[in-house]
Structures are given as C-alpha cells and as structure tokens.
Amino acid sequence: MITRWSQPRRVRFHASAVGILLLLTLSLSSQDDPARLTVRPDHSTVAEDSPINFFCKSDGNPLPTVHWRVNGKGVPDSRYKIISSSSGLSTLRIDSVQSGDNSTLISCSADNGIANPIHAEATLTVIAKKEVPIGFPRIDGHPSIKAVEYGRTAHVTCRVEGEPRPKVLWLRDNVPVDIRANERYSVATLTNPGALMIQLAREEDQGRYECVARNIH
C-alpha cells in the first residue's frame, strides 16, 4: 500500500509545479516597465543655416510619451519640428540653425506614469560659415529626386568630405533609416561611398531621403 500511494502523489506534485511556472511566466510578461531611453540626443556642432536633427527613443510598458524642451521651455517656433513614430522614436528637427541658437540646451524626457520621468540633454553649438574649421563635414553631392521601377535596386547618392572621414546617416522623412533592421538596405563603403542602396524597391520605400555627414573633432 505504501508503494501504490506514493506514486500518484509524485504525479500530482509534478503537475502542480508546471502549473505554477506557467502562471509565473504569464504574470511576468504583463508587468509594468518604467520608462527608459534607448537613444539619447547627442551634443552637436553645425554650421550656420544648416539643418540639425536630435533623436530620442524611449521604451517601457506602457510605451512612454517623449517630450522635448529647448532651454528648459516648450519648443519655441516654426523652425522646430517634432516627428514621432509608433516605435517610440522621436525626432526634433531645426530646419535652419541661426547664430542665436548657439549654446542652446536641447532636452528630451520620457514618461509612462510608472516611475519618475527620465531625462537626457544635449548642447547645440553653431559655427559661423566663415569660421568653419578644416576637416568639418561637408556634403559635395546631394541626394536628388529619383524614380525606380518596382522590384529594382535604387541608388541614392551622397558624396561627403571631411577629416576624419565622416560617417553617413540616412534619414527618410526625418526618421533614421535602420540599416541593421532591413536587409534590403545598405550603405556603400567602396564604390560611391556613402550611397544608400535599396534592393527590391517597394512602395513603402518611397519618401524624402536626406544624408547627414558626421565626424568627431
């Protein structure tokens, strides 16, 4: 009788343990997650009359809301644009930087109500055109309007100069193109370096493309 009684007890105990693990997994997957910033705005130096983009990406559960401030106040005028995406990425763009924008403090914050908002700051430095130093990033060949057949490969050129050699960041409709997340996209490094190549072009690839040249001094 001892042998017959011990076997079903072991079976019941094993089934109960699996049930607890499943409930625990479901509980963890629905937990609230405080806001955090996965992309923060960078300190940036640009020449007068140039555009500039600052990026801020948040994550958390629920997805946080991103707010921008300029010198501690709300975004001031029509030169500033805010572009937000469903992925949590927010872009603050200044279409034409002026000399009076020098030393401007740009800040973003993310808040989803779970904990205190999280903040990040960057400083904008503006250089007069006549004072641009040697080696400062320069774009010699700008992207142009291009039409391509569906399913073909599109080449969007961007020739850059500077020392050290600038890295090229591509934007589509003011949002960074994530090369790593889309295997159809690549940036040339040898022939026509900096050019954006889009294989098997689709309707979703349409948009306004902009190249940004960046280096460190």
Coordinates of C-alpha atoms in Angstrom, one line a residue:
M1 CA 0.0 0.0 0.0
I2 CA 2.9 2.4 0.6
T3 CA 4.1 1.9 -2.9
R4 CA 0.7 2.5 -4.6
W5 CA 0.1 5.7 -2.5
S6 CA 3.5 7.3 -3.2
Q7 CA 3.3 7.2 -7.0
P8 CA 0.2 9.3 -7.5
R9 CA 1.4 11.8 -5.0
R10 CA 4.6 12.3 -7.1
V11 CA 2.5 12.7 -10.2
R12 CA 0.2 15.3 -8.6
F13 CA 3.2 17.3 -7.3
H14 CA 4.9 17.4 -10.7
A15 CA 1.7 18.7 -12.4
S16 CA 1.3 21.3 -9.8
A17 CA 4.8 22.6 -10.3
V18 CA 4.3 23.0 -14.1
G19 CA 1.1 25.0 -13.4
I20 CA 2.9 27.4 -11.1
L21 CA 5.6 28.0 -13.7
L22 CA 3.1 28.8 -16.4
L23 CA 1.2 31.3 -14.1
L24 CA 4.5 32.9 -13.2
T25 CA 5.5 33.3 -16.8
L26 CA 2.2 35.0 -17.7
S27 CA 2.5 37.3 -14.7
L28 CA 6.0 38.5 -15.7
S29 CA 5.0 39.1 -19.3
S30 CA 2.3 41.6 -18.3
Q31 CA 4.4 43.5 -15.7
D32 CA 4.6 47.3 -16.0
D33 CA 8.1 48.5 -17.0
P34 CA 9.3 52.0 -16.1
A35 CA 10.3 54.4 -18.9
R36 CA 13.9 54.3 -20.2
L37 CA 15.8 55.9 -23.0
T38 CA 17.5 53.7 -25.6
V39 CA 18.5 56.6 -27.8
R40 CA 19.6 60.0 -26.4
P41 CA 20.3 63.3 -28.1
D42 CA 23.9 63.9 -29.0
H43 CA 25.9 67.1 -28.4
S44 CA 26.1 68.6 -31.9
T45 CA 28.1 71.3 -33.7
V46 CA 26.7 72.6 -37.1
A47 CA 27.4 75.4 -39.5
E48 CA 25.0 78.4 -39.6
D49 CA 21.9 77.9 -41.8
S50 CA 22.2 74.1 -41.7
P51 CA 19.5 71.7 -40.5
I52 CA 20.0 69.6 -37.5
N53 CA 18.2 66.6 -36.0
F54 CA 18.1 65.4 -32.4
F55 CA 16.9 61.9 -31.7
C56 CA 15.3 60.4 -28.6
K57 CA 13.9 56.9 -28.3
S58 CA 12.0 55.5 -25.3
D59 CA 11.0 52.0 -24.2
G60 CA 8.8 50.7 -21.4
N61 CA 5.4 49.2 -20.7
P62 CA 3.2 51.1 -21.4
L63 CA 5.2 52.8 -24.2
P64 CA 6.3 56.2 -22.8
T65 CA 5.5 59.6 -24.2
V66 CA 8.5 61.7 -25.2
H67 CA 8.5 65.5 -24.6
W68 CA 11.1 68.0 -26.0
R69 CA 12.2 71.2 -24.4
V70 CA 14.5 74.0 -25.6
N71 CA 16.4 75.9 -23.0
G72 CA 14.0 74.5 -20.4
K73 CA 10.9 75.7 -22.2
G74 CA 8.5 74.3 -24.8
V75 CA 9.6 74.1 -28.4
P76 CA 9.5 77.7 -29.5
D77 CA 8.8 78.5 -33.2
S78 CA 8.1 77.1 -36.6
R79 CA 11.8 76.3 -37.3
Y80 CA 11.4 73.4 -34.9
K81 CA 9.5 70.2 -35.9
I82 CA 8.8 67.2 -33.9
I83 CA 8.3 63.8 -35.7
S84 CA 7.2 60.8 -33.6
S85 CA 6.9 57.2 -34.6
S86 CA 5.0 54.2 -33.1
S87 CA 8.3 52.6 -32.2
G88 CA 9.0 55.2 -29.5
L89 CA 11.5 57.2 -31.6
S90 CA 11.0 61.0 -31.6
T91 CA 12.9 63.5 -33.7
L92 CA 13.4 67.2 -33.0
R93 CA 14.5 69.0 -36.2
I94 CA 15.6 72.5 -36.7
D95 CA 15.4 73.4 -40.4
S96 CA 17.8 76.3 -40.4
V97 CA 20.1 76.9 -37.4
Q98 CA 20.9 80.5 -36.7
S99 CA 23.8 82.1 -34.8
G100 CA 21.4 82.9 -32.0
D101 CA 20.9 79.2 -31.5
N102 CA 24.5 78.8 -30.2
S103 CA 24.7 77.1 -26.8
T104 CA 21.1 76.0 -27.0
L105 CA 20.2 73.3 -24.5
I106 CA 18.1 70.5 -26.0
S107 CA 16.4 68.1 -23.7
C108 CA 14.0 65.2 -24.0
S109 CA 12.1 63.3 -21.4
A110 CA 10.2 60.0 -21.4
D111 CA 7.3 59.3 -19.1
N112 CA 4.8 56.4 -18.8
G113 CA 3.5 57.0 -15.3
I114 CA 5.2 54.0 -13.8
A115 CA 8.1 55.9 -12.2
N116 CA 9.7 59.3 -12.4
P117 CA 10.3 60.6 -15.9
I118 CA 13.7 60.1 -17.3
H119 CA 15.7 63.0 -19.0
A120 CA 18.6 63.5 -21.4
E121 CA 20.2 66.7 -22.5
A122 CA 22.5 67.8 -25.4
T123 CA 24.0 71.2 -26.3
L124 CA 23.8 72.7 -29.8
T125 CA 26.9 74.7 -30.9
V126 CA 26.6 76.9 -34.0
I127 CA 29.7 77.9 -36.1
A128 CA 29.6 80.9 -38.5
K129 CA 30.1 79.9 -42.1
K130 CA 33.4 81.9 -42.3
E131 CA 34.7 80.1 -39.2
V132 CA 34.1 76.5 -40.2
P133 CA 37.3 74.6 -39.4
I134 CA 39.3 72.5 -41.8
G135 CA 38.0 68.9 -41.9
F136 CA 34.5 69.9 -40.9
P137 CA 32.0 67.6 -42.6
R138 CA 30.8 68.7 -46.0
I139 CA 28.4 67.2 -48.5
D140 CA 29.5 67.7 -52.1
G141 CA 27.0 65.5 -53.8
H142 CA 23.4 65.9 -52.5
P143 CA 20.7 63.3 -53.0
S144 CA 18.4 64.0 -55.9
I145 CA 14.8 63.1 -56.9
K146 CA 14.9 59.5 -58.2
A147 CA 12.3 57.2 -59.7
V148 CA 12.9 53.5 -59.8
E149 CA 10.8 50.6 -61.0
Y150 CA 9.1 48.3 -58.5
G151 CA 11.5 45.4 -57.6
R152 CA 14.6 47.1 -58.9
T153 CA 17.6 48.4 -56.9
A154 CA 17.6 52.1 -56.0
H155 CA 20.8 54.0 -55.5
V156 CA 20.6 57.3 -53.6
T157 CA 24.0 59.1 -53.8
C158 CA 25.6 61.3 -51.1
R159 CA 29.3 62.4 -51.5
V160 CA 30.9 63.6 -48.3
E161 CA 34.2 65.2 -47.4
G162 CA 35.9 65.8 -44.1
E163 CA 38.8 64.7 -41.8
P164 CA 38.4 62.3 -40.2
R165 CA 36.2 60.9 -42.9
P166 CA 32.6 61.5 -41.9
K167 CA 30.1 58.7 -41.3
V168 CA 26.9 59.0 -43.2
L169 CA 23.5 58.7 -41.5
W170 CA 20.4 58.4 -43.8
L171 CA 17.0 59.8 -42.9
R172 CA 13.7 59.0 -44.5
D173 CA 11.1 61.7 -43.8
N174 CA 13.3 62.9 -40.9
V175 CA 13.5 59.5 -39.3
P176 CA 16.8 57.5 -39.3
V177 CA 16.9 54.6 -41.7
D178 CA 17.6 51.4 -39.7
I179 CA 20.1 49.6 -41.9
R180 CA 20.5 46.7 -39.5
A181 CA 16.8 46.0 -39.3
N182 CA 16.2 45.8 -43.0
E183 CA 18.4 43.5 -45.1
R184 CA 17.3 45.2 -48.3
Y185 CA 19.1 48.4 -47.2
S186 CA 22.8 49.0 -47.2
V187 CA 25.3 51.9 -47.4
A188 CA 28.2 51.6 -49.9
T189 CA 31.7 51.8 -48.5
L190 CA 33.9 51.3 -51.6
T191 CA 32.4 52.3 -54.9
N192 CA 30.4 55.6 -54.4
P193 CA 30.9 55.5 -50.6
G194 CA 28.0 56.8 -48.5
A195 CA 25.4 56.0 -51.2
L196 CA 22.2 54.3 -49.9
M197 CA 21.2 51.2 -51.8
I198 CA 17.7 49.8 -51.6
Q199 CA 17.2 46.4 -53.1
L200 CA 13.8 45.1 -54.4
A201 CA 12.3 48.6 -54.1
R202 CA 8.7 48.7 -52.8
E203 CA 6.1 51.3 -52.3
E204 CA 6.9 51.5 -48.6
D205 CA 10.4 52.8 -49.6
Q206 CA 9.0 56.0 -51.0
G207 CA 9.8 59.2 -49.2
R208 CA 12.1 62.1 -48.7
Y209 CA 15.7 60.9 -48.2
E210 CA 18.4 63.0 -46.5
C211 CA 22.0 62.2 -45.8
V212 CA 23.8 63.5 -42.7
A213 CA 27.6 63.6 -42.5
R214 CA 29.1 63.4 -39.1
N215 CA 32.6 63.2 -37.7
I216 CA 34.4 64.0 -34.4
H217 CA 36.8 66.9 -33.8

